[in-house]
mmCIF file of C-alpha atoms in Angstrom:
data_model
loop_
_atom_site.group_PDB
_atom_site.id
_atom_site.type_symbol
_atom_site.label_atom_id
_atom_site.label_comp_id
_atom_site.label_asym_id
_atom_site.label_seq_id
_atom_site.Cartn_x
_atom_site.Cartn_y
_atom_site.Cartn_z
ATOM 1 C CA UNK A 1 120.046 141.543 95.409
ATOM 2 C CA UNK A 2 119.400 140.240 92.322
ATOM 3 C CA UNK A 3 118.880 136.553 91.537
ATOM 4 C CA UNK A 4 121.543 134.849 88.659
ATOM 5 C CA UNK A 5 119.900 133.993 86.393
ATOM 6 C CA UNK A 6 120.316 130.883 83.740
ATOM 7 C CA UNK A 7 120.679 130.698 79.750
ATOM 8 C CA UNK A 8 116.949 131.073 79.587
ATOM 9 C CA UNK A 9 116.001 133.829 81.674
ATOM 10 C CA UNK A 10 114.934 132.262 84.996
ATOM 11 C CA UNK A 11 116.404 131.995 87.970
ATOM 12 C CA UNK A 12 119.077 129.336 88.307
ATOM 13 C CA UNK A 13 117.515 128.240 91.723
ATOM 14 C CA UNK A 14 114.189 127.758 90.395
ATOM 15 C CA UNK A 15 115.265 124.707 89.346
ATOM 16 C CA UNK A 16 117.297 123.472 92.648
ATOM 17 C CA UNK A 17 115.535 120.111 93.915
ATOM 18 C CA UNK A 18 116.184 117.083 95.480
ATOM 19 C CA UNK A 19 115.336 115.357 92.454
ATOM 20 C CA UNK A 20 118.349 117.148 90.939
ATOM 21 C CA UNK A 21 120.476 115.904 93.502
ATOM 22 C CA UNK A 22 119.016 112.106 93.101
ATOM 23 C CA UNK A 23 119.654 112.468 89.517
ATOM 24 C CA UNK A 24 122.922 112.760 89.641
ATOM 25 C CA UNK A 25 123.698 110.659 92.417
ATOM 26 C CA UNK A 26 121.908 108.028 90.166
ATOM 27 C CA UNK A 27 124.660 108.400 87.494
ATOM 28 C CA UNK A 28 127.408 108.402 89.398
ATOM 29 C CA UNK A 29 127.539 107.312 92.651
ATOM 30 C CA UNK A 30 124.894 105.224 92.309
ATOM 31 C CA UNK A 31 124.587 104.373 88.992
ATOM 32 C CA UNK A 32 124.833 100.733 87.408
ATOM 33 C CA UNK A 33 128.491 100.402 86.422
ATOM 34 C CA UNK A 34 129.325 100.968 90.271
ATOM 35 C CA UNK A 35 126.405 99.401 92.095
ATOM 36 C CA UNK A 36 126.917 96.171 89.712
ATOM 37 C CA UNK A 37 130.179 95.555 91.578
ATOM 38 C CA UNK A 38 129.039 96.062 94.978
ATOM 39 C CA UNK A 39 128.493 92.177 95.766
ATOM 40 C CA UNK A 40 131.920 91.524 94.891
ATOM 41 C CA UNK A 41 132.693 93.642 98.304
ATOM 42 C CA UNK A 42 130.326 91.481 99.912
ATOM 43 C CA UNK A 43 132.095 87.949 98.470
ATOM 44 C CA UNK A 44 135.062 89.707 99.798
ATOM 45 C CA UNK A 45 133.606 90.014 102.991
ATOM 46 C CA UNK A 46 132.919 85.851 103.231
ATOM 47 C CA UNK A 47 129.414 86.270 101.960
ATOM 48 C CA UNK A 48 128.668 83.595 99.243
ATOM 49 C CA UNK A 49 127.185 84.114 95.660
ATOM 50 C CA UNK A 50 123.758 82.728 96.405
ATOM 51 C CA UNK A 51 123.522 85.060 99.517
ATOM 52 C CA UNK A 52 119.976 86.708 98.650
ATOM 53 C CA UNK A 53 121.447 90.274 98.938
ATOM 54 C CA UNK A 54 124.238 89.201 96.273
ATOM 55 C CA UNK A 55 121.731 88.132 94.330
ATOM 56 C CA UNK A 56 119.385 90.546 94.518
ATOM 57 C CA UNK A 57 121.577 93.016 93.761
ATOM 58 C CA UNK A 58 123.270 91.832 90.854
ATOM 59 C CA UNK A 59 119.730 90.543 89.330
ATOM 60 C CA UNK A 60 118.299 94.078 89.678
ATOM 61 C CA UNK A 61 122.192 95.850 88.247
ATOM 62 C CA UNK A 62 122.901 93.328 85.788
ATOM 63 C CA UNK A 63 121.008 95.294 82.898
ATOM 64 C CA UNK A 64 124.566 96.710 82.603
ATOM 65 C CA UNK A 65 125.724 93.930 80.790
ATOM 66 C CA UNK A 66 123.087 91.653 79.744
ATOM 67 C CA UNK A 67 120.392 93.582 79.286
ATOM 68 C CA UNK A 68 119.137 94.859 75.243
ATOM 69 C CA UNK A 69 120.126 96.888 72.971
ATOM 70 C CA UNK A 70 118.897 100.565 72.678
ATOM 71 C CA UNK A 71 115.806 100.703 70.789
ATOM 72 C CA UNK A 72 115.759 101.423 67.264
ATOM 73 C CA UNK A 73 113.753 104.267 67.084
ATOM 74 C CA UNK A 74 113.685 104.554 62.937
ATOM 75 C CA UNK A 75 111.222 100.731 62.851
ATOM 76 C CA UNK A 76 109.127 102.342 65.678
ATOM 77 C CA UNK A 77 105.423 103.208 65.389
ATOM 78 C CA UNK A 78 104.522 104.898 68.418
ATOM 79 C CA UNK A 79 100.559 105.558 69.613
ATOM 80 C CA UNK A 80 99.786 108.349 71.504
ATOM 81 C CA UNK A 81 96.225 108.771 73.430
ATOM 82 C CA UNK A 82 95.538 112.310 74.210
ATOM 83 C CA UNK A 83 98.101 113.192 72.012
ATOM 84 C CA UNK A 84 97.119 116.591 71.074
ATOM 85 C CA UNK A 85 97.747 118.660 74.439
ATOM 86 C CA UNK A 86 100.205 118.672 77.388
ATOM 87 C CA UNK A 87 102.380 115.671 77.801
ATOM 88 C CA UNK A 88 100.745 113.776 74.786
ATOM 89 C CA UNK A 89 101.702 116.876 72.005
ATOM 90 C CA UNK A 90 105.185 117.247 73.705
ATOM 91 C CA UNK A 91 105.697 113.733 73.656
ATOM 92 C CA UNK A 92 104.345 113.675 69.982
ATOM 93 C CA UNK A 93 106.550 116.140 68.558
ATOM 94 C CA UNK A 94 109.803 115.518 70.466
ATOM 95 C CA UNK A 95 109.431 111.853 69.136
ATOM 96 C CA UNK A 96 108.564 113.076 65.356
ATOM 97 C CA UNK A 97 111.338 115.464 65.773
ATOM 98 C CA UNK A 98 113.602 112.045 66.052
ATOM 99 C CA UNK A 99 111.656 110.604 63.087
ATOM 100 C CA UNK A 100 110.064 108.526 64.254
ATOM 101 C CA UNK A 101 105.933 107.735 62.818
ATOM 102 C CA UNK A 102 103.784 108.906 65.667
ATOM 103 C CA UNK A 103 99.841 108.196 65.921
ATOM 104 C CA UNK A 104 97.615 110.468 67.770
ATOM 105 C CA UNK A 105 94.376 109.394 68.851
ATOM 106 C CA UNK A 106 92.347 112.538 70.538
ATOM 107 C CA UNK A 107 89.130 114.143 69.800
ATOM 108 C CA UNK A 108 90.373 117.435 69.154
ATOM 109 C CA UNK A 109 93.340 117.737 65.943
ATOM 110 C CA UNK A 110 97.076 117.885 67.086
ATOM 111 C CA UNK A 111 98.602 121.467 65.848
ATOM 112 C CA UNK A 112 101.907 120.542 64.551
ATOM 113 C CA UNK A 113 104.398 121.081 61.457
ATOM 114 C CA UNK A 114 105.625 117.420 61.955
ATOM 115 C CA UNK A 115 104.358 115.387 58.663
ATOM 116 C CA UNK A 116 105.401 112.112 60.457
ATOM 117 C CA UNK A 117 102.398 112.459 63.325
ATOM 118 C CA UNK A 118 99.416 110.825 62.043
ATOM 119 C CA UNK A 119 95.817 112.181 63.502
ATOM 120 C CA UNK A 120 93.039 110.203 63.924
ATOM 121 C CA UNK A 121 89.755 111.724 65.554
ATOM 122 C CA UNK A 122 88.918 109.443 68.855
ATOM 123 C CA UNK A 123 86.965 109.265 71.705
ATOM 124 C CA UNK A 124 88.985 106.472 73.340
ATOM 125 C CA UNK A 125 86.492 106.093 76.082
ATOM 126 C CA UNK A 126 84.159 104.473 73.835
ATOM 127 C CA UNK A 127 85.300 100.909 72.907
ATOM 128 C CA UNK A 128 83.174 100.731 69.277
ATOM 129 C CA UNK A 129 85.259 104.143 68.256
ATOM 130 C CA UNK A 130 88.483 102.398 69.533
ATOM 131 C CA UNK A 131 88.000 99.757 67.342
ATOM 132 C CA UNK A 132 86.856 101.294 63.969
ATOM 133 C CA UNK A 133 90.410 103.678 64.483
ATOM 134 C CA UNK A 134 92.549 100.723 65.651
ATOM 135 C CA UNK A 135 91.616 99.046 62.065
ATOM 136 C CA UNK A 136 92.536 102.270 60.408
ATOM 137 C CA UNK A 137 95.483 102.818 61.327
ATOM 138 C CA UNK A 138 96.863 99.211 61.247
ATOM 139 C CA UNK A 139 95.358 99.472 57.728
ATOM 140 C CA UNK A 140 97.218 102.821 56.693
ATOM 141 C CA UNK A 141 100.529 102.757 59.285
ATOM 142 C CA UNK A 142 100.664 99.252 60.775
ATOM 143 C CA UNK A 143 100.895 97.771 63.571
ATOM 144 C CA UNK A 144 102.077 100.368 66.551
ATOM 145 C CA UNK A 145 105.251 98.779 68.287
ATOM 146 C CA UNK A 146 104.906 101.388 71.197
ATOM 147 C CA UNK A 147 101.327 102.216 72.914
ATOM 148 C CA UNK A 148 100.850 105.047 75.500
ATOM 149 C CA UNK A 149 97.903 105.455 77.440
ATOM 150 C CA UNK A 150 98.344 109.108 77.711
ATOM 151 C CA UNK A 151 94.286 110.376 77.842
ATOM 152 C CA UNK A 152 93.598 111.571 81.036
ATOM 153 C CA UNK A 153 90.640 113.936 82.873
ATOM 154 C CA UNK A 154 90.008 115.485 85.984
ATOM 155 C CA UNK A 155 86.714 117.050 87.526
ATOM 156 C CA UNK A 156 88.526 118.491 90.655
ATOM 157 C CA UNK A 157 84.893 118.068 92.639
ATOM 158 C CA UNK A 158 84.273 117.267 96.036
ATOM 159 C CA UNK A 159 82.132 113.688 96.360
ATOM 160 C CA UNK A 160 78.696 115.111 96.979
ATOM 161 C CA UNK A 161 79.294 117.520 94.067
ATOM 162 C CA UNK A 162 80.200 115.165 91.919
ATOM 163 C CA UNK A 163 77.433 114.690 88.710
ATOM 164 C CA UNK A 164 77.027 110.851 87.383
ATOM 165 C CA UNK A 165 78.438 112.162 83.791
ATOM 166 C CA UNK A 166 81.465 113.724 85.821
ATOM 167 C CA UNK A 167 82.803 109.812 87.093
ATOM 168 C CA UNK A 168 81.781 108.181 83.820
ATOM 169 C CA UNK A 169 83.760 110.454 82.521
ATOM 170 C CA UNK A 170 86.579 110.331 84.714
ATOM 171 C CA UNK A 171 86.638 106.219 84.780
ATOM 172 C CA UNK A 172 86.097 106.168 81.078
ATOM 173 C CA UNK A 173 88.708 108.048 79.906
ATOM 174 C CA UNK A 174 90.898 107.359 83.006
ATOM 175 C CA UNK A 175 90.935 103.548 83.154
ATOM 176 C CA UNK A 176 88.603 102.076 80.584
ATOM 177 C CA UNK A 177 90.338 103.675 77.981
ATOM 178 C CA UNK A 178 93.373 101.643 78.869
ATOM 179 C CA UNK A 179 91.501 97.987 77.958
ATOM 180 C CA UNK A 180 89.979 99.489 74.666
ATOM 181 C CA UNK A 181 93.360 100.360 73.556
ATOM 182 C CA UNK A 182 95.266 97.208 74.867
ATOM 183 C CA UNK A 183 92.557 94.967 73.454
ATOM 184 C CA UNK A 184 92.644 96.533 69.974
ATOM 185 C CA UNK A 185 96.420 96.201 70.159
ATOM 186 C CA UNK A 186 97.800 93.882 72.178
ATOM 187 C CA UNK A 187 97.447 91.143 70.321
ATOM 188 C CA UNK A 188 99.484 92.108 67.354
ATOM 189 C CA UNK A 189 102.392 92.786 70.162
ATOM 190 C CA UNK A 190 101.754 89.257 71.446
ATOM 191 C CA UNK A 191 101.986 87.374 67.775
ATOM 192 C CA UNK A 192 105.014 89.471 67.225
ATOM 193 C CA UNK A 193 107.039 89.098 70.413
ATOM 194 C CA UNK A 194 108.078 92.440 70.329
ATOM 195 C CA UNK A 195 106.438 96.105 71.787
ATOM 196 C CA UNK A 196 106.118 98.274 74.593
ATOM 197 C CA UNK A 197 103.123 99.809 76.569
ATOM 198 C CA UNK A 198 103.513 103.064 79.209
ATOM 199 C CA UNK A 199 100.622 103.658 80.672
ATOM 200 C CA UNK A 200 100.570 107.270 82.475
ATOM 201 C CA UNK A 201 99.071 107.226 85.676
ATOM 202 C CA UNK A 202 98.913 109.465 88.787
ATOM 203 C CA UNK A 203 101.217 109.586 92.822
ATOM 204 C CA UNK A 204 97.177 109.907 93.535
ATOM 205 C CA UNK A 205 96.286 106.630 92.811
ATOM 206 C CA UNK A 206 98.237 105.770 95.868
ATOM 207 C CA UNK A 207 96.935 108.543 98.028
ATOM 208 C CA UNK A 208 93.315 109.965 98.099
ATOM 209 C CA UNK A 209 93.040 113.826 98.212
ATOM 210 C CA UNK A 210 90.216 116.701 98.777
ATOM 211 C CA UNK A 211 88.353 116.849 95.523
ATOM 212 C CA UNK A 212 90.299 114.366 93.753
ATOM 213 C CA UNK A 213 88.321 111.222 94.810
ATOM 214 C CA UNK A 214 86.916 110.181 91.268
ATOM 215 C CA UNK A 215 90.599 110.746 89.632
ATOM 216 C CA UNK A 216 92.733 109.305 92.026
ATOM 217 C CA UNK A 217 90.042 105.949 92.275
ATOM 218 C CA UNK A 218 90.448 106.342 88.351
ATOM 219 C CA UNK A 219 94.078 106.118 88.808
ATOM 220 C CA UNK A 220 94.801 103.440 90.793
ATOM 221 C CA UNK A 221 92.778 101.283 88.922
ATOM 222 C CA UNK A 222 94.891 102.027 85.769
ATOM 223 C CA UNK A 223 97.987 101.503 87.854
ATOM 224 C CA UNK A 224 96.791 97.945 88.857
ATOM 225 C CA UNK A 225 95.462 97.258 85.525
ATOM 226 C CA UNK A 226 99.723 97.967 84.320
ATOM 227 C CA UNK A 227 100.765 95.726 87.398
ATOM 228 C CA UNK A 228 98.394 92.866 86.374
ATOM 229 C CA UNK A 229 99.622 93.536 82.475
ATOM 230 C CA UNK A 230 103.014 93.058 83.460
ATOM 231 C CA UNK A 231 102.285 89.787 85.007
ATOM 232 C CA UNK A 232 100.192 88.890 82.263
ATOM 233 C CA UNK A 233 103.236 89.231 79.686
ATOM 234 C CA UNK A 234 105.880 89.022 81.750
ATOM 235 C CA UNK A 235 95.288 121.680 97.494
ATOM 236 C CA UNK A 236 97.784 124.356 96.033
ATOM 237 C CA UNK A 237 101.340 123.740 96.654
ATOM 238 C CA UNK A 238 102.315 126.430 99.220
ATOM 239 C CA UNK A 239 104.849 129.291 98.278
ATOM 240 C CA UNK A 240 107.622 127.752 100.652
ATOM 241 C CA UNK A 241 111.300 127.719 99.704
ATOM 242 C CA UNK A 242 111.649 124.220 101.797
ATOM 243 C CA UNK A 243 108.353 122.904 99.871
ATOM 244 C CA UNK A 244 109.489 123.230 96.391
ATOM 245 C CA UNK A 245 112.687 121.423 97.267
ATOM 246 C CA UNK A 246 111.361 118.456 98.599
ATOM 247 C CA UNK A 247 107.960 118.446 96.846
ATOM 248 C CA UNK A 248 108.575 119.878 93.142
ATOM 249 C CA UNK A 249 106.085 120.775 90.505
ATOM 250 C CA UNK A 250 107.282 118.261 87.414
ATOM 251 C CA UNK A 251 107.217 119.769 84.023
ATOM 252 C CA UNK A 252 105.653 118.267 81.177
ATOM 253 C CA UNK A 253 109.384 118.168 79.537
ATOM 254 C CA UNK A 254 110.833 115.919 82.590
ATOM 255 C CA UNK A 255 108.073 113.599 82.083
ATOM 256 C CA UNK A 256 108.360 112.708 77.990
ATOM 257 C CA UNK A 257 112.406 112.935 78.816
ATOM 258 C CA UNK A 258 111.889 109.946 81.422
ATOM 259 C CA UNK A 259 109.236 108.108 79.332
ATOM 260 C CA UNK A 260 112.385 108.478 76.166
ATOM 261 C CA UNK A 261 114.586 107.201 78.160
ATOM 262 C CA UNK A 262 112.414 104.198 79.632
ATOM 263 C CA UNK A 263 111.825 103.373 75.624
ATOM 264 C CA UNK A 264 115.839 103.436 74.987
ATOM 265 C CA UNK A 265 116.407 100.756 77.724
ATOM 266 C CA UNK A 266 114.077 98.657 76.696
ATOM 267 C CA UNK A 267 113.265 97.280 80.760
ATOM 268 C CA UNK A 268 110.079 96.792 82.293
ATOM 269 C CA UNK A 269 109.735 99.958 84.925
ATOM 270 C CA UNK A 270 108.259 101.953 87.241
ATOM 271 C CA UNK A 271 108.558 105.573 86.526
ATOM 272 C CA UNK A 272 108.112 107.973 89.907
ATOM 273 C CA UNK A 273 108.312 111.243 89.892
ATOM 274 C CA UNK A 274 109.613 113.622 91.814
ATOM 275 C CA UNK A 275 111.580 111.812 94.129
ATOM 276 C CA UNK A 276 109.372 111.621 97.079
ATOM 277 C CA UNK A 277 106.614 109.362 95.096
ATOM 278 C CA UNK A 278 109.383 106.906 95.721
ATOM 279 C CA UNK A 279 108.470 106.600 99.198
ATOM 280 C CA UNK A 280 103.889 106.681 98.582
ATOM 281 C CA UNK A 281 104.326 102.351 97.697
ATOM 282 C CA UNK A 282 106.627 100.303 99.000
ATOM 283 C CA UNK A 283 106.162 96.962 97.606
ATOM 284 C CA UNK A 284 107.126 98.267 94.078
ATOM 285 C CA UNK A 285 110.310 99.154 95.289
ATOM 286 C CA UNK A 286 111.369 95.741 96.545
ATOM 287 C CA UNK A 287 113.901 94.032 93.874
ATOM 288 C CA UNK A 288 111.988 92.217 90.762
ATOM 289 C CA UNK A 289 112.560 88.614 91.761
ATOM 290 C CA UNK A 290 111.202 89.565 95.573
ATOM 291 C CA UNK A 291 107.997 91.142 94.025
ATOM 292 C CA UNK A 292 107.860 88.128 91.690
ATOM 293 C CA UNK A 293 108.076 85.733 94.501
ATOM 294 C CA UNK A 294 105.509 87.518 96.406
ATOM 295 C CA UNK A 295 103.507 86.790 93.347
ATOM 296 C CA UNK A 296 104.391 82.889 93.695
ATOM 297 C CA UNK A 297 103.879 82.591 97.294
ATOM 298 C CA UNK A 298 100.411 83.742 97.208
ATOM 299 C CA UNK A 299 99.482 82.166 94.296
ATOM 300 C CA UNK A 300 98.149 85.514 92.516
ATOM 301 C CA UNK A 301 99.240 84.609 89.021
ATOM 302 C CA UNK A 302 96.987 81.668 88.937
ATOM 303 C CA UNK A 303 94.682 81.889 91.257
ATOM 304 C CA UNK A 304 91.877 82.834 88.453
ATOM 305 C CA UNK A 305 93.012 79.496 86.694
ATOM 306 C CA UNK A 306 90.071 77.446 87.219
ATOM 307 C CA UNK A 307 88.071 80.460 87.243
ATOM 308 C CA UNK A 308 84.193 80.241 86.292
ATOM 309 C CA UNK A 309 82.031 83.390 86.273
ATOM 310 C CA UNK A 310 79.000 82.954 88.014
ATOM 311 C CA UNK A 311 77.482 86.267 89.802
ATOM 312 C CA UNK A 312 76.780 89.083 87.373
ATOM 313 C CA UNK A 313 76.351 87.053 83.920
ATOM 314 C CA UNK A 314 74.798 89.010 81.495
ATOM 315 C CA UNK A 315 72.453 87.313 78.492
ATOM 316 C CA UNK A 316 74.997 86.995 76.244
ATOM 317 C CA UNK A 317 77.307 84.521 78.218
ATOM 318 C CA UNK A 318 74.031 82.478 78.773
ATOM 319 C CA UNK A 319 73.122 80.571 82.188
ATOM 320 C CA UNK A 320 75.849 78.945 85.044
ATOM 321 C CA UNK A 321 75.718 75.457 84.669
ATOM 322 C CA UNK A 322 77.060 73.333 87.125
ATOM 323 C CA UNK A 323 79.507 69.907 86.614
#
């Protein structure tokens, strides 16, 4: 029996999932407008309004109503590392197609028809390269309003196979990559009060993996460099029909239509995808204010206050001297 098949020529069930199902559910049943009044059911029930769970859920809803505008995508100047294959070209174009100026930095040329994407010949691994571009394209674009640590590399080794080159590589263009860019622009974003930064990371930087170890290591260290940001600014996947429901391949498309839509909101988030990554950490799941008071509680936001460096100092910082 033959499969139906959809405008496109696949098969319509190809693209069955549970992260179709969650996606609706997420504008409907569960989507702001009707979650936001949940608490009143609660107050109904004799809970009061500073109950933490009516709290909690109307702080983490109320971007309904007081949260920003949609962003103005015609003032944007968006940067793209790794810009010039998979997610990072998709992501350029689709954005260009909207007009906005997009800035690719990549060491191989971006093949596109778009005039507004901007190419600029990068290794952003290396820091002095970084910052001879950064002050070439604030010099001929301006200042990007949007930065996406997009670069990425994978060696797909096992440990003992694994060359020196093969985790410089992976760490440099994996995580390191990520300070060179945020310390050539970040600072223009912090005198102006205003940008965004999406930093693409991995589900294996919560979860190890045969020949993976250098990339997912790489990976969670960018994903706790974008945690500590935040604070700082405020095997083959078996042929199973069961598998592919619960565990779906993502397309580069999903991922740019997510990151699009994170941009139009305009809120601090978490992007995890498919569905089950939901489930790898927990603690990112907990409402803002919890996470925040975590944060409080054990004193990690200034525990490096009164902070003085004293094993590894290189020449340049000169001796420890004690009070």
């Amino acid at each position: 029996m033959e499969h139906e098949r959809s405008a496109d020529g696949s098969p319509i069930f190809d693209s069955l999932d549970v992260d179709l199902f969650v996606k609706v559910l997420a504008h409907t049943l569960f989507g702001p407008f009707f979650v936001f009044f949940v608490p009143i059911f609660y107050i109904f029930q004799g809970a009061k309004v500073t109950d933490p769970l009516v709290l909690s859920l109307w702080y983490t809803n109320g971007s309904l109503f007081f949260g920003p505008g949609r962003l103005d995508w015609g003032e944007q100047i968006v940067l793209i590392t790794g810009g010039s294959s998979g997610v990072g070209e998709l992501l350029a174009n689709t954005l260009a197609v909207r007009n906005v100026n997009v800035v690719v930095l990549d060491i191989n040329p971006i093949v596109t028809e778009n005039y507004n994407i901007t190419y600029y010949k990068c290794d952003v691994s290396n820091w002095e390269e970084v910052e001879a571009v950064s002050k070439k394209v604030v010099e001929e674009i301006g200042d990007p309003t949007v930065l996406i640590n997009n670069a990425g590399v994978v060696q797909g080794k096992l440990i003992i196979d694994l060359e020196p080159q093969d985790v410089k590589q992976t760490f440099s263009v994996n995580t390191l990559a990520h300070f060179w860019t945020l310390k050539a622009f970040l600072p223009a974003m912090l005198k102006n009060k205003s940008g965004h930064i999406i930093s693409l990371a991995s589900v294996m930087g919560y979860s190890g993996a045969v020949q993976m170890s250098d990339y997912s290591a790489s990976k969670a260290a960018a994903i706790s460099l974008h945690e500590s940001l935040r604070y700082e600014i405020d095997i083959r996947v078996p042929d199973r029909a069961w598998y592919k429901f619960f565990f779906p391949t993502i397309q580069p498309i999903t991922v740019v239509k997510r990151i699009i839509a994170a941009l139009d909101d305009q809120h601090s988030q978490q992007i995890s995808i498919p569905f089950y990554t939901n489930f790898v950490p927990f603690l990112p799941h907990l409402p803002s204010f919890m996470r925040d008071f975590a944060q409080w509680v054990a004193n990690a936001n200034y525990s490096m206050e009164r902070f003085t460096k004293v094993s590894g100092l290189r020449p340049d910082e000169g001796a420890f001297k004690r009070d």
